mmCIF file of C-alpha atoms in Angstrom:
data_model
loop_
_atom_site.group_PDB
_atom_site.id
_atom_site.type_symbol
_atom_site.label_atom_id
_atom_site.label_comp_id
_atom_site.label_asym_id
_atom_site.label_seq_id
_atom_site.Cartn_x
_atom_site.Cartn_y
_atom_site.Cartn_z
ATOM 1 C CA MET I 22 3.229 1.890 6.245
ATOM 2 C CA ARG I 23 -0.019 3.789 6.540
ATOM 3 C CA ARG I 24 -2.197 0.761 6.032
ATOM 4 C CA ALA I 25 -4.193 -0.437 8.997
ATOM 5 C CA PHE I 26 -4.393 -4.059 10.094
ATOM 6 C CA PHE I 27 -8.160 -4.189 9.706
ATOM 7 C CA VAL I 28 -7.813 -3.618 5.954
ATOM 8 C CA VAL I 29 -6.163 -7.047 5.541
ATOM 9 C CA LEU I 30 -9.348 -8.963 4.813
ATOM 10 C CA LEU I 31 -10.407 -6.312 2.342
ATOM 11 C CA LEU I 32 -7.063 -6.557 0.556
ATOM 12 C CA SER I 33 -7.715 -10.234 -0.094
ATOM 13 C CA PHE I 34 -10.666 -8.966 -2.132
ATOM 14 C CA MET I 35 -8.103 -7.761 -4.646
ATOM 15 C CA ALA I 36 -6.679 -11.185 -5.456
ATOM 16 C CA GLY I 37 -8.486 -12.065 -8.676
ATOM 17 C CA GLU I 38 -9.737 -10.400 -11.814
ATOM 18 C CA ARG I 39 -12.944 -12.441 -12.063
ATOM 19 C CA ARG I 40 -16.059 -11.676 -10.090
ATOM 20 C CA ILE I 41 -16.191 -13.907 -7.016
ATOM 21 C CA ALA I 42 -19.278 -14.978 -5.093
ATOM 22 C CA TRP I 43 -18.307 -14.157 -1.516
ATOM 23 C CA PRO I 44 -19.607 -16.264 1.364
ATOM 24 C CA ALA I 45 -21.797 -14.844 4.097
ATOM 25 C CA SER I 46 -19.076 -15.610 6.649
ATOM 26 C CA PHE I 47 -15.314 -16.051 6.760
ATOM 27 C CA ASP I 48 -12.864 -18.559 8.184
ATOM 28 C CA PHE I 49 -10.243 -16.604 10.112
ATOM 29 C CA THR I 50 -6.618 -17.648 10.583
ATOM 30 C CA THR I 51 -4.329 -15.823 12.989
ATOM 31 C CA ILE I 52 -0.894 -14.915 11.652
ATOM 32 C CA ASP I 53 1.908 -14.661 14.206
ATOM 33 C CA VAL I 54 5.579 -14.824 13.317
ATOM 34 C CA PRO I 55 7.228 -17.222 15.813
ATOM 35 C CA ASN I 56 8.804 -15.425 18.790
ATOM 36 C CA SER I 57 7.433 -12.067 17.651
ATOM 37 C CA VAL I 58 5.897 -9.427 19.909
ATOM 38 C CA THR I 59 3.470 -8.075 17.298
ATOM 39 C CA THR I 60 2.573 -9.221 13.786
ATOM 40 C CA ASN I 61 0.680 -7.426 11.007
ATOM 41 C CA ALA I 62 -0.496 -8.577 7.576
ATOM 42 C CA LEU I 63 -0.498 -5.992 4.775
ATOM 43 C CA GLY I 64 -0.123 -7.524 1.320
ATOM 44 C CA ILE I 65 -1.293 -10.699 -0.417
ATOM 45 C CA ASN I 66 -1.027 -11.958 -3.994
ATOM 46 C CA ASN I 67 -3.102 -14.416 -6.008
ATOM 47 C CA GLN I 68 -1.039 -17.360 -4.729
ATOM 48 C CA GLY I 69 -1.892 -16.473 -1.134
ATOM 49 C CA GLN I 70 1.629 -15.333 -0.296
ATOM 50 C CA ILE I 71 1.498 -12.716 2.451
ATOM 51 C CA VAL I 72 3.970 -9.968 3.303
ATOM 52 C CA SER I 73 4.064 -7.538 6.194
ATOM 53 C CA ASN I 74 6.046 -6.708 9.310
ATOM 54 C CA TYR I 75 6.583 -7.911 12.849
ATOM 55 C CA SER I 76 8.485 -6.773 15.919
ATOM 56 C CA ASP I 77 11.040 -9.072 17.493
ATOM 57 C CA VAL I 78 11.691 -9.302 21.234
ATOM 58 C CA SER I 79 13.999 -6.270 21.053
ATOM 59 C CA GLY I 80 11.233 -4.207 19.436
ATOM 60 C CA ARG I 81 12.991 -3.982 16.067
ATOM 61 C CA PRO I 82 10.594 -4.000 13.087
ATOM 62 C CA LEU I 83 11.283 -6.657 10.456
ATOM 63 C CA GLY I 84 9.491 -7.688 7.294
ATOM 64 C CA PHE I 85 8.337 -11.200 6.524
ATOM 65 C CA LEU I 86 7.034 -13.394 3.737
ATOM 66 C CA LEU I 87 4.554 -16.150 4.584
ATOM 67 C CA SER I 88 4.492 -18.694 1.762
ATOM 68 C CA GLY I 89 3.268 -22.277 1.926
ATOM 69 C CA GLY I 90 3.082 -22.078 5.709
ATOM 70 C CA THR I 91 6.713 -20.986 6.063
ATOM 71 C CA PHE I 92 7.823 -17.618 7.429
ATOM 72 C CA THR I 93 10.874 -15.948 5.900
ATOM 73 C CA THR I 94 12.262 -12.790 7.481
ATOM 74 C CA ILE I 95 12.857 -9.818 5.185
ATOM 75 C CA ASP I 96 15.581 -7.542 6.507
ATOM 76 C CA VAL I 97 17.356 -5.024 4.299
ATOM 77 C CA PRO I 98 21.088 -5.273 5.131
ATOM 78 C CA ASN I 99 22.387 -2.604 7.527
ATOM 79 C CA SER I 100 18.922 -1.134 8.075
ATOM 80 C CA ASP I 101 17.361 -0.011 11.351
ATOM 81 C CA GLY I 102 14.105 -1.742 10.428
ATOM 82 C CA THR I 103 12.250 -3.169 7.438
ATOM 83 C CA ASP I 104 8.570 -3.059 6.480
ATOM 84 C CA ALA I 105 7.381 -5.322 3.633
ATOM 85 C CA ILE I 106 4.141 -3.913 2.248
ATOM 86 C CA GLY I 107 3.285 -5.228 -1.218
ATOM 87 C CA ILE I 108 3.779 -8.387 -3.292
ATOM 88 C CA ASN I 109 2.762 -9.024 -6.884
ATOM 89 C CA ASN I 110 2.054 -12.273 -8.711
ATOM 90 C CA LYS I 111 5.678 -12.530 -9.850
ATOM 91 C CA ASP I 112 6.936 -12.837 -6.252
ATOM 92 C CA GLN I 113 8.377 -9.317 -6.297
ATOM 93 C CA ILE I 114 8.148 -7.620 -2.903
ATOM 94 C CA VAL I 115 8.280 -3.915 -2.121
ATOM 95 C CA GLY I 116 8.410 -1.956 1.087
ATOM 96 C CA THR I 117 10.330 0.566 3.121
ATOM 97 C CA PHE I 118 13.360 0.512 5.394
ATOM 98 C CA GLY I 119 15.038 3.044 7.659
ATOM 99 C CA ASP I 120 18.660 3.911 8.298
ATOM 100 C CA PRO I 121 17.187 6.132 9.930
ATOM 101 C CA MET I 122 15.954 8.013 6.818
ATOM 102 C CA PHE I 123 13.176 6.193 4.959
ATOM 103 C CA HIS I 124 14.015 4.424 1.700
ATOM 104 C CA GLY I 125 11.949 2.192 -0.540
ATOM 105 C CA PHE I 126 13.107 -1.242 -1.630
ATOM 106 C CA LEU I 127 12.365 -3.894 -4.221
ATOM 107 C CA LEU I 128 13.150 -7.525 -3.398
ATOM 108 C CA SER I 129 13.254 -9.586 -6.587
ATOM 109 C CA GLY I 130 15.003 -12.907 -7.113
ATOM 110 C CA GLY I 131 16.635 -12.639 -3.700
ATOM 111 C CA THR I 132 18.227 -9.268 -4.469
ATOM 112 C CA PHE I 133 17.406 -5.993 -2.722
ATOM 113 C CA THR I 134 17.301 -2.799 -4.779
ATOM 114 C CA THR I 135 17.014 0.531 -2.965
ATOM 115 C CA ILE I 136 14.416 2.958 -4.308
ATOM 116 C CA ASP I 137 15.141 6.634 -3.651
ATOM 117 C CA ILE I 138 13.715 9.453 -5.703
ATOM 118 C CA PRO I 139 16.484 11.911 -6.636
ATOM 119 C CA ASP I 140 16.832 14.862 -4.229
ATOM 120 C CA GLY I 141 14.180 13.408 -1.924
ATOM 121 C CA PHE I 142 14.415 13.407 1.868
ATOM 122 C CA GLY I 143 12.691 10.096 2.415
ATOM 123 C CA THR I 144 10.989 7.625 0.073
ATOM 124 C CA VAL I 145 8.158 5.266 1.029
ATOM 125 C CA VAL I 146 7.124 2.438 -1.319
ATOM 126 C CA GLU I 147 3.655 0.932 -0.953
ATOM 127 C CA GLU I 148 2.737 -1.350 -3.867
ATOM 128 C CA ILE I 149 3.889 -3.071 -7.073
ATOM 129 C CA ASN I 150 1.743 -4.420 -9.892
ATOM 130 C CA ASP I 151 2.451 -7.339 -12.220
ATOM 131 C CA ARG I 152 4.013 -4.978 -14.770
ATOM 132 C CA GLY I 153 6.617 -3.979 -12.183
ATOM 133 C CA GLN I 154 5.219 -0.466 -11.729
ATOM 134 C CA ILE I 155 5.778 0.797 -8.198
ATOM 135 C CA VAL I 156 3.922 3.514 -6.281
ATOM 136 C CA GLY I 157 4.594 5.317 -3.040
ATOM 137 C CA SER I 158 5.435 8.773 -1.791
ATOM 138 C CA PHE I 159 8.425 10.940 -0.992
ATOM 139 C CA THR I 160 9.286 13.991 1.069
ATOM 140 C CA ASP I 161 11.028 16.912 -0.627
ATOM 141 C CA ALA I 162 13.526 19.448 0.738
ATOM 142 C CA ASN I 163 10.630 21.506 2.137
ATOM 143 C CA PHE I 164 9.310 18.411 3.960
ATOM 144 C CA GLU I 165 6.238 18.287 1.728
ATOM 145 C CA GLU I 166 4.880 14.896 0.676
ATOM 146 C CA HIS I 167 4.156 13.937 -2.937
ATOM 147 C CA GLY I 168 3.011 10.823 -4.756
ATOM 148 C CA LEU I 169 5.413 8.883 -6.946
ATOM 149 C CA LEU I 170 5.296 6.291 -9.696
ATOM 150 C CA LEU I 171 8.358 4.287 -10.746
ATOM 151 C CA SER I 172 7.846 2.699 -14.156
ATOM 152 C CA GLU I 173 10.589 1.183 -16.330
ATOM 153 C CA GLY I 174 13.254 2.983 -14.331
ATOM 154 C CA THR I 175 11.646 6.424 -14.590
ATOM 155 C CA PHE I 176 10.152 8.365 -11.678
ATOM 156 C CA THR I 177 6.974 10.387 -12.157
ATOM 157 C CA THR I 178 5.752 12.593 -9.319
ATOM 158 C CA PHE I 179 2.210 13.822 -8.895
ATOM 159 C CA ASP I 180 0.052 15.923 -6.593
ATOM 160 C CA PHE I 181 -3.700 16.135 -6.323
ATOM 161 C CA PRO I 182 -4.595 19.666 -7.521
ATOM 162 C CA ASN I 183 -4.506 22.287 -4.741
ATOM 163 C CA SER I 184 -3.538 19.705 -2.132
ATOM 164 C CA THR I 185 -0.979 20.237 0.616
ATOM 165 C CA ARG I 186 0.084 16.576 0.716
ATOM 166 C CA THR I 187 -0.346 13.615 -1.636
ATOM 167 C CA SER I 188 0.561 9.969 -1.058
ATOM 168 C CA SER I 189 -0.143 6.978 -3.278
ATOM 169 C CA GLY I 190 -0.976 3.590 -1.830
ATOM 170 C CA GLY I 191 -1.987 1.169 -4.580
ATOM 171 C CA ILE I 192 -1.759 0.449 -8.298
ATOM 172 C CA ASN I 193 -3.453 -2.162 -10.475
ATOM 173 C CA ASN I 194 -2.262 -3.775 -13.699
ATOM 174 C CA GLN I 195 -4.033 -1.101 -15.739
ATOM 175 C CA GLY I 196 -1.876 1.564 -14.082
ATOM 176 C CA GLN I 197 -4.731 3.109 -12.093
ATOM 177 C CA ILE I 198 -3.418 4.595 -8.842
ATOM 178 C CA VAL I 199 -5.197 5.278 -5.564
ATOM 179 C CA GLY I 200 -4.031 7.202 -2.540
ATOM 180 C CA THR I 201 -4.778 10.006 -0.130
ATOM 181 C CA TYR I 202 -4.462 13.772 -0.281
ATOM 182 C CA VAL I 203 -4.845 16.580 2.242
ATOM 183 C CA ASP I 204 -6.739 19.712 1.218
ATOM 184 C CA ALA I 205 -5.989 23.307 2.229
ATOM 185 C CA SER I 206 -8.185 23.024 5.337
ATOM 186 C CA GLY I 207 -6.438 19.852 6.534
ATOM 187 C CA GLY I 208 -9.121 17.379 5.453
ATOM 188 C CA GLU I 209 -8.041 13.947 4.205
ATOM 189 C CA HIS I 210 -9.596 12.452 1.083
ATOM 190 C CA GLY I 211 -8.974 9.428 -1.075
ATOM 191 C CA PHE I 212 -8.278 9.760 -4.769
ATOM 192 C CA LEU I 213 -8.174 7.757 -7.978
ATOM 193 C CA LEU I 214 -5.681 8.703 -10.696
ATOM 194 C CA SER I 215 -6.705 7.136 -13.995
ATOM 195 C CA ARG I 216 -5.360 8.131 -17.420
ATOM 196 C CA GLY I 217 -4.064 11.408 -16.047
ATOM 197 C CA THR I 218 -7.338 12.411 -14.376
ATOM 198 C CA PHE I 219 -7.830 12.720 -10.610
ATOM 199 C CA THR I 220 -11.133 11.772 -8.958
ATOM 200 C CA THR I 221 -11.834 12.399 -5.270
ATOM 201 C CA ILE I 222 -13.004 9.419 -3.207
ATOM 202 C CA ASP I 223 -15.011 10.370 -0.116
ATOM 203 C CA PHE I 224 -17.117 7.837 1.766
ATOM 204 C CA PRO I 225 -20.582 9.441 2.220
ATOM 205 C CA ASN I 226 -20.881 11.543 5.393
ATOM 206 C CA SER I 227 -17.338 10.695 6.454
ATOM 207 C CA VAL I 228 -14.914 13.035 8.175
ATOM 208 C CA THR I 229 -11.822 11.414 6.655
ATOM 209 C CA THR I 230 -11.323 8.981 3.776
ATOM 210 C CA ASN I 231 -8.092 7.177 2.831
ATOM 211 C CA ALA I 232 -7.725 4.925 -0.239
ATOM 212 C CA PHE I 233 -5.100 2.174 -0.015
ATOM 213 C CA GLY I 234 -5.575 -0.390 -2.778
ATOM 214 C CA ILE I 235 -7.200 -1.042 -6.145
ATOM 215 C CA ASN I 236 -7.630 -4.314 -8.022
ATOM 216 C CA ASN I 237 -7.861 -5.024 -11.730
ATOM 217 C CA ARG I 238 -11.659 -4.721 -11.617
ATOM 218 C CA GLY I 239 -11.410 -1.177 -10.271
ATOM 219 C CA GLN I 240 -12.574 -2.036 -6.754
ATOM 220 C CA ILE I 241 -10.955 0.238 -4.181
ATOM 221 C CA VAL I 242 -10.298 -0.482 -0.502
ATOM 222 C CA GLY I 243 -9.459 1.912 2.291
ATOM 223 C CA LEU I 244 -10.700 3.382 5.537
ATOM 224 C CA TYR I 245 -12.963 6.194 6.626
ATOM 225 C CA VAL I 246 -13.664 7.961 9.901
ATOM 226 C CA ASP I 247 -17.298 8.757 10.704
ATOM 227 C CA ALA I 248 -18.706 11.739 12.610
ATOM 228 C CA SER I 249 -18.351 9.914 15.941
ATOM 229 C CA GLY I 250 -14.641 9.339 15.367
ATOM 230 C CA ALA I 251 -14.973 5.595 14.686
ATOM 231 C CA THR I 252 -12.787 4.115 11.943
ATOM 232 C CA HIS I 253 -14.152 1.667 9.371
ATOM 233 C CA GLY I 254 -12.835 -0.179 6.338
ATOM 234 C CA PHE I 255 -14.615 0.151 2.998
ATOM 235 C CA VAL I 256 -14.789 -1.296 -0.488
ATOM 236 C CA ALA I 257 -15.804 1.054 -3.305
ATOM 237 C CA GLU I 258 -17.295 -0.520 -6.437
ATOM 238 C CA PRO I 259 -17.079 1.301 -9.790
ATOM 239 C CA ALA I 260 -20.482 2.742 -10.686
ATOM 240 C CA HIS I 261 -21.785 1.550 -14.055
ATOM 241 C CA PRO I 262 -24.718 3.269 -15.780
#
């Protein structure tokens, strides 16, 4: 839910595992759910299937899947609103719904499964990889936010060391996780969690950096805010000696 619309084109960068020669320009296609007031695009898989959310004429947020030119609404039963955020290459969709508390969901084979970390006071799900591992964040009884990983039915929680808030936004098939943490002074930074080790991701000379997604080549996408207050998207390439 934290992802910004301008990151959409960068997320398409994550589609394949092979190195792609990108063109100097892009062909843009507008995505508008019929009869919607607003439409976003947040997640895309290798087949070009897109998931996200839109607002209907009443202002209610609903998720959607765009596949083969056809829109399908995603609406968790009895929810106040649904936000579809991630889709893997096995057509499994994850996101968040409210009732009004936030809950995560997995939509697989036409069946919704609610994702709630035990004893949490709100769970947000952001992404799923092809192994079925799911990442997101949750709020505890003290209203503090922590990252979470759901793998083979088991929850693992994590916090960037000495942070006041941690949220995870993306995971690749190698299990590398990216997200955002807040330090003791209130500054926001991106992070990479790989094989149990945290690495800070800060765009040079930025005021704020958020990391949202990572592909199987280790490329990371997100946003940063510069000294003038302007917001930009970024792609971070792994540095090789």
